[in-house]
XYZ file of C-alpha atoms in Angstrom:
457
model
C 62.326 1.307 -4.919
C 59.755 -1.218 -6.131
C 58.057 -1.087 -2.722
C 57.804 2.730 -2.894
C 56.318 2.534 -6.390
C 53.762 -0.030 -5.202
C 52.692 2.204 -2.282
C 52.493 5.190 -4.622
C 50.344 3.315 -7.180
C 48.069 2.028 -4.372
C 47.489 5.597 -3.210
C 46.677 6.709 -6.771
C 44.186 3.844 -7.176
C 42.519 4.728 -3.874
C 42.342 8.374 -4.917
C 40.736 7.432 -8.253
C 38.113 5.338 -6.477
C 37.178 8.273 -4.248
C 37.215 10.924 -6.993
C 33.450 10.803 -7.754
C 32.785 11.481 -4.071
C 35.210 14.383 -3.641
C 35.229 16.508 -6.441
C 34.546 19.348 -8.660
C 31.057 18.021 -9.399
C 29.678 19.296 -6.083
C 28.097 22.375 -7.642
C 25.619 21.333 -10.325
C 23.130 24.065 -11.109
C 20.767 26.774 -9.915
C 17.060 27.210 -9.298
C 15.269 29.151 -12.039
C 11.781 29.209 -10.553
C 8.994 27.397 -8.712
C 5.562 26.521 -10.072
C 3.165 25.075 -7.482
C 5.200 22.246 -5.904
C 7.678 21.820 -8.782
C 11.129 23.420 -8.880
C 12.642 24.358 -12.249
C 16.432 24.220 -12.321
C 19.224 24.312 -14.867
C 22.692 22.804 -15.061
C 21.537 19.392 -13.801
C 22.432 16.320 -15.828
C 21.006 13.583 -13.623
C 18.545 10.968 -14.917
C 14.866 10.884 -13.989
C 14.341 9.260 -10.592
C 17.627 10.436 -9.063
C 17.869 12.752 -6.040
C 19.704 16.015 -5.488
C 19.923 18.736 -2.815
C 18.651 22.315 -3.121
C 19.780 25.126 -0.847
C 17.231 26.593 1.546
C 17.296 29.067 4.413
C 15.976 27.438 7.560
C 15.908 29.413 10.839
C 18.371 31.933 9.343
C 20.843 29.127 8.544
C 21.738 27.635 5.193
C 20.599 24.018 4.868
C 19.435 21.616 2.152
C 16.198 20.053 0.994
C 16.142 16.764 -0.929
C 14.394 16.755 -4.315
C 13.669 14.121 -6.930
C 14.182 14.599 -10.671
C 10.864 13.869 -12.395
C 11.179 15.403 -15.879
C 13.152 17.771 -18.098
C 12.607 20.063 -21.086
C 15.515 21.380 -23.162
C 17.980 22.771 -20.584
C 15.457 22.900 -17.731
C 15.052 20.066 -15.244
C 12.010 19.759 -12.968
C 12.383 18.647 -9.343
C 9.858 17.751 -6.664
C 10.845 18.223 -2.995
C 10.172 15.419 -0.544
C 9.248 18.056 2.062
C 7.746 21.551 1.786
C 9.238 24.373 -0.293
C 9.712 26.884 2.517
C 13.128 28.528 2.534
C 14.061 28.018 -1.113
C 15.183 31.306 -2.669
C 15.806 32.551 -6.264
C 19.098 31.320 -7.658
C 19.582 28.681 -4.933
C 22.303 26.192 -5.800
C 21.620 22.557 -6.610
C 24.042 19.869 -5.404
C 24.628 16.166 -5.721
C 22.986 14.113 -2.950
C 26.486 12.894 -2.015
C 27.535 16.419 -1.044
C 28.299 17.668 2.521
C 30.982 15.188 3.607
C 28.701 12.162 3.158
C 26.642 13.170 6.225
C 23.551 13.834 4.162
C 21.201 10.869 3.744
C 21.451 9.016 0.437
C 17.836 8.951 -0.693
C 18.096 6.306 -3.403
C 19.578 3.679 -1.037
C 17.034 2.301 1.422
C 17.256 -0.430 4.099
C 15.994 -3.938 3.265
C 16.459 -6.496 6.018
C 14.718 -8.632 8.636
C 15.803 -5.884 11.054
C 12.843 -3.848 9.740
C 10.356 -6.157 11.496
C 8.691 -4.463 14.424
C 9.688 -0.999 13.221
C 7.767 2.094 12.115
C 9.492 3.991 9.288
C 8.891 6.830 6.868
C 9.025 6.457 3.085
C 12.832 6.719 3.066
C 13.512 4.068 5.704
C 14.109 6.501 8.572
C 12.774 5.381 11.981
C 9.742 7.178 13.392
C 9.686 5.119 16.610
C 12.046 5.444 19.562
C 13.793 2.128 19.011
C 17.070 3.538 17.731
C 18.954 3.274 14.466
C 18.224 0.447 12.036
C 21.312 -1.629 11.326
C 20.421 -3.036 7.929
C 22.119 -3.261 4.568
C 20.950 -0.518 2.209
C 20.176 -1.232 -1.416
C 19.693 1.079 -4.379
C 15.968 1.626 -4.735
C 14.453 1.879 -8.212
C 10.779 0.984 -8.159
C 10.145 1.095 -11.907
C 11.865 -1.995 -13.204
C 11.076 -4.620 -15.813
C 7.506 -5.999 -15.456
C 7.117 -9.533 -14.142
C 6.683 -12.264 -16.750
C 3.057 -13.438 -16.285
C 4.010 -17.021 -17.213
C 6.356 -17.217 -14.226
C 3.639 -16.480 -11.700
C 2.321 -19.379 -9.634
C -1.447 -19.949 -9.707
C -3.377 -19.152 -6.522
C -3.889 -22.528 -4.835
C -3.509 -21.948 -1.077
C -6.047 -20.350 1.260
C -5.022 -17.359 3.383
C -6.658 -17.529 6.794
C -7.640 -13.931 7.586
C -9.200 -14.802 10.948
C -12.453 -13.044 9.929
C -15.401 -15.468 9.694
C -17.357 -13.606 6.979
C -14.286 -13.380 4.713
C -13.007 -16.910 5.362
C -16.343 -18.575 4.606
C -18.077 -16.391 2.001
C -15.214 -14.397 0.404
C -12.295 -16.809 0.754
C -8.956 -15.199 -0.112
C -5.978 -17.094 -1.530
C -2.290 -16.492 -0.903
C -1.121 -14.167 -3.654
C -4.549 -12.639 -4.292
C -5.037 -8.865 -4.649
C -8.185 -7.505 -2.980
C -9.804 -4.097 -2.672
C -11.715 -2.773 0.322
C -14.258 -0.170 -0.815
C -15.378 2.019 2.038
C -16.573 5.479 3.003
C -14.636 7.168 5.830
C -15.522 6.178 9.387
C -17.381 2.876 8.927
C -14.799 0.407 10.206
C -12.216 0.148 7.438
C -9.210 0.433 9.789
C -10.846 -1.944 12.266
C -11.270 -4.621 9.587
C -7.633 -4.164 8.514
C -6.600 -4.488 12.151
C -8.574 -7.725 12.535
C -6.835 -9.225 9.512
C -3.425 -8.005 10.713
C -3.921 -9.527 14.153
C -5.455 -12.827 13.080
C -3.920 -13.678 9.688
C -1.552 -16.613 9.281
C 0.840 -14.612 7.048
C 4.542 -14.732 7.984
C 5.182 -10.993 7.497
C 2.819 -8.013 7.452
C 3.720 -4.783 5.628
C 1.431 -1.810 6.276
C 1.535 1.456 4.330
C -0.461 4.248 5.974
C -0.847 6.993 3.366
C -2.236 10.412 4.224
C -3.529 9.339 7.651
C -4.031 11.852 10.450
C -1.178 11.805 12.954
C -3.514 10.836 15.801
C -4.889 7.887 13.830
C -1.402 6.524 13.132
C -0.603 6.106 16.820
C -4.065 4.727 17.523
C -3.670 2.169 14.712
C -0.317 0.993 16.066
C -1.355 0.749 19.729
C -5.010 -0.259 19.628
C -5.663 -1.758 16.193
C -2.453 -3.526 15.145
C -1.299 -4.353 18.674
C 2.123 -5.106 20.133
C 2.136 -8.813 19.218
C 1.286 -8.242 15.539
C 3.749 -5.353 15.307
C 6.636 -7.757 15.988
C 6.108 -9.406 12.584
C 5.164 -6.180 10.819
C 6.850 -3.308 8.997
C 4.829 -0.094 9.081
C 5.575 2.684 6.567
C 3.947 6.007 7.435
C 3.391 9.157 5.373
C 0.975 11.396 7.341
C -1.602 13.786 5.903
C 0.744 16.778 6.070
C 3.507 15.038 4.045
C 4.265 16.125 0.481
C 2.786 14.317 -2.500
C 6.188 12.869 -3.436
C 6.612 11.537 0.119
C 3.244 9.741 -0.050
C 4.030 8.160 -3.417
C 7.466 7.092 -2.193
C 6.044 5.460 0.960
C 3.664 3.186 -1.008
C 6.385 2.197 -3.465
C 8.854 1.483 -0.636
C 6.272 -0.645 1.232
C 5.651 -2.656 -1.948
C 9.407 -3.161 -2.414
C 9.740 -4.376 1.208
C 6.923 -6.885 0.591
C 8.817 -8.105 -2.496
C 12.012 -8.445 -0.439
C 10.377 -10.753 2.120
C 8.435 -12.648 -0.563
C 11.654 -13.533 -2.405
C 12.876 -15.071 0.861
C 9.963 -17.546 0.794
C 7.667 -15.676 3.190
C 3.913 -15.336 2.834
C 3.465 -11.567 3.038
C 0.294 -9.597 3.768
C 0.563 -6.112 2.237
C -1.962 -3.503 3.376
C -2.121 -0.103 1.635
C -4.441 2.386 3.309
C -5.378 3.962 1.050
C -4.924 3.599 -2.697
C -7.155 6.647 -3.176
C -4.765 8.919 -1.265
C -1.862 7.512 -3.292
C -3.768 8.416 -6.474
C -4.570 11.888 -5.078
C -0.876 12.492 -4.396
C -0.077 11.375 -7.952
C -2.806 13.702 -9.262
C -1.374 16.650 -7.308
C 2.073 15.989 -8.739
C 0.768 15.596 -12.299
C -1.303 18.782 -12.093
C 1.787 20.670 -10.914
C 3.528 19.409 -14.064
C 0.583 20.725 -16.156
C -0.355 17.224 -17.306
C -3.786 17.313 -18.947
C -6.527 15.942 -16.624
C -9.034 13.518 -18.152
C -11.492 12.631 -15.355
C -12.017 14.265 -11.962
C -8.645 15.968 -12.299
C -6.761 12.674 -12.685
C -4.244 12.507 -15.557
C -4.267 9.774 -18.198
C -1.063 8.288 -16.740
C -2.923 7.207 -13.581
C -4.558 4.438 -15.662
C -1.163 2.793 -16.139
C 0.479 3.794 -12.842
C -2.002 2.045 -10.523
C -2.067 -1.263 -12.480
C 1.753 -1.240 -12.450
C 1.743 -0.788 -8.661
C -0.775 -3.595 -8.099
C 0.913 -5.983 -10.557
C 4.079 -5.856 -8.439
C 2.263 -8.015 -5.862
C 0.763 -11.511 -5.985
C 2.644 -14.754 -6.585
C 5.699 -13.058 -8.040
C 7.872 -16.002 -9.085
C 7.655 -19.758 -8.934
C 9.072 -19.889 -5.399
C 7.395 -20.533 -2.067
C 6.679 -16.898 -1.198
C 3.627 -14.775 -2.010
C 2.252 -11.275 -1.497
C -1.442 -11.079 -0.631
C -2.387 -7.426 -0.902
C -5.335 -5.405 0.359
C -5.872 -1.888 -1.005
C -8.482 0.377 0.540
C -10.382 2.673 -1.827
C -12.412 5.575 -0.430
C -15.872 5.777 -1.978
C -16.630 9.409 -1.216
C -19.286 11.233 -3.219
C -20.256 9.655 -6.551
C -18.923 6.130 -6.221
C -20.312 5.181 -9.649
C -18.123 7.775 -11.404
C -14.858 7.283 -9.537
C -11.927 6.420 -11.848
C -9.816 4.938 -9.027
C -12.620 2.573 -8.033
C -13.099 1.539 -11.674
C -9.371 0.906 -12.183
C -9.179 -1.104 -8.950
C -12.172 -3.262 -9.902
C -10.646 -4.091 -13.277
C -7.165 -4.962 -11.949
C -7.821 -6.561 -8.540
C -8.874 -10.168 -7.910
C -11.956 -9.190 -5.944
C -13.297 -6.568 -3.566
C -14.918 -6.235 -0.160
C -17.548 -3.506 0.093
C -18.257 -1.950 3.496
C -21.770 -0.624 4.084
C -22.550 2.571 5.995
C -26.080 1.225 6.651
C -24.688 -1.854 8.430
C -22.170 0.265 10.330
C -24.886 2.645 11.544
C -26.910 -0.319 12.825
C -23.949 -1.616 14.891
C -23.166 -4.512 12.538
C -19.384 -5.117 12.536
C -17.502 -5.869 10.414
C -19.861 -3.926 8.141
C -19.280 -6.118 5.060
C -21.914 -5.985 2.354
C -21.740 -9.639 1.250
C -24.143 -9.054 -1.646
C -21.813 -6.539 -3.381
C -18.522 -8.218 -2.427
C -16.714 -10.926 -4.377
C -13.548 -13.024 -4.335
C -12.663 -14.014 -7.904
C -10.247 -16.750 -6.848
C -12.573 -18.448 -4.376
C -13.896 -21.055 -6.825
C -10.376 -22.375 -7.531
C -9.161 -22.739 -3.933
C -12.255 -23.906 -2.017
C -13.664 -27.452 -2.046
C -17.031 -28.083 -3.662
C -19.196 -28.346 -0.514
C -17.997 -25.142 1.244
C -18.221 -23.276 -2.064
C -21.804 -24.470 -2.686
C -22.780 -23.525 0.887
C -21.251 -20.058 0.479
C -23.096 -19.439 -2.802
C -26.397 -20.475 -1.222
C -25.940 -18.158 1.773
C -25.082 -15.305 -0.602
C -28.309 -16.031 -2.513
C -30.308 -15.890 0.727
C -28.708 -12.565 1.709
C -29.318 -11.052 -1.733
C -32.935 -12.274 -1.805
C -33.619 -10.841 1.660
C -32.195 -7.412 0.779
C -34.094 -7.270 -2.525
C -37.381 -7.892 -0.667
C -36.508 -5.957 2.473
C -39.290 -3.350 2.056
C -41.950 -6.025 1.472
C -40.892 -7.882 4.626
C -40.788 -4.716 6.723
C -44.231 -3.570 5.612
C -45.691 -7.048 6.236
C -46.876 -7.327 2.612
C -45.016 -10.547 1.772
C -46.980 -13.789 2.157
C -45.114 -16.954 3.035
C -44.941 -19.596 0.303
C -44.612 -17.247 -2.681
C -40.809 -17.463 -2.743
C -39.150 -20.524 -1.197
C -35.695 -18.883 -1.198
C -37.071 -15.858 0.627
C -38.866 -18.130 3.099
C -35.516 -19.749 3.976
C -33.867 -16.335 4.264
C -36.550 -15.009 6.654
C -36.402 -18.216 8.705
C -32.715 -17.982 9.571
C -32.058 -14.230 9.063
C -31.203 -13.531 12.742
C -28.695 -16.409 12.634
C -27.165 -15.117 9.370
C -26.694 -11.689 10.962
C -25.044 -13.266 13.984
C -22.819 -15.370 11.698
C -21.623 -12.295 9.808
C -20.766 -10.315 12.953
C -17.541 -10.739 14.897
C -15.857 -8.945 17.773
C -12.535 -7.249 17.087
C -10.415 -9.463 19.368
C -12.126 -12.740 18.406
C -10.274 -14.916 15.909
C -12.186 -17.392 13.760
C -9.922 -19.726 11.812
C -10.763 -20.925 8.303
C -11.670 -24.447 9.501
C -13.893 -23.101 12.256
C -15.538 -20.678 9.788
C -16.403 -23.562 7.414
C -17.812 -25.646 10.286
C -20.030 -22.751 11.406
C -21.176 -22.258 7.809
C -22.200 -25.924 7.586
C -24.030 -25.598 10.908
C -25.898 -22.555 9.568
C -26.942 -24.439 6.401
C -28.285 -27.370 8.452
C -30.640 -25.052 10.353
C -32.573 -24.096 7.209
């Protein structure tokens, strides 16, 4: 009798454990309407950030589209789909994401594991390559957590070897530094990122390609990143035709993956291409929610959202790991009145400016040394290399400021000793700053070549 009671109680306990996954809570609410890319629904009592499923008609069959809860007002809840809105109809039912016999993907649990290395994924951890299913433990993903205590961050003391001579010698980057790459489209931004990905001495590389054309994604993987670098990389892709929520999710997921590897004492290189497209996706979402724009259509919340994203990287805790991050910012149109560029400059630890003039003249990488800066360089570089770098930057700046006088033949030698030195070795400076894509120049070799250049003055 006691044995029968024990079996019976065990079955009841098992049933109680499974109740939240079975039950009467399958049907939650209904769609009231759609405004731009936002769905208004009622009857939903899920917190902001959770996912649910909305009915849609796809190819004459009833299916589901995943949506994220982003806000609510009185009895109305506002959802954003992670794909397009096609097929959603008036009065469509809204379900829990755990509906449909557990065969539907759980969108708030994403894979985090070393098994991600060498893989190309979307913003929800689903493989885009042909390498099969990812066997990795999934963890609940909530990007907006408690901010990192600034007193627990390690100072930047170690040099990150990027493999690019101009950056290593004149714009030295430290492990845990956050850098911006300011560039117009089509002047070598992806090529420079590829050079750093191929030649860096980071343990793990995490790349987030946001809003890229589908053709460029494959080209970046095959020709820019390369097979060897891909083996130690995780690539998160959200192409140009993806929804705004998908693009935002992909950047946040890539940042979380970088944190995962950093906490396991890895030096991580995080590349986000581009921060501008992330901000544009956030602007599209905010405008759909009728948030008041303040500058160039961007809402006021963008001024806190981007710093929060960037502050998730760096030397997170006092362990051995670090996240060195590079964010590309597109300088289209009026670059002096771009809020994203201004935010990035104020939050990042330096920036690399790419010049269209240098690119058009065949100078690669097209780095404008005069306008670029690494704010941590003085604390990680020894006195002699730092002094040499400052002097070369002075020569470059002096030459550019007097470029018209030199070209017209108006300048007379002896009037400016700094300019005389710049003119004397200008061809060698140009050669020093240029580098072929497949050539790797280590930090030590870069410093030796810089010393050699100084001696020739």
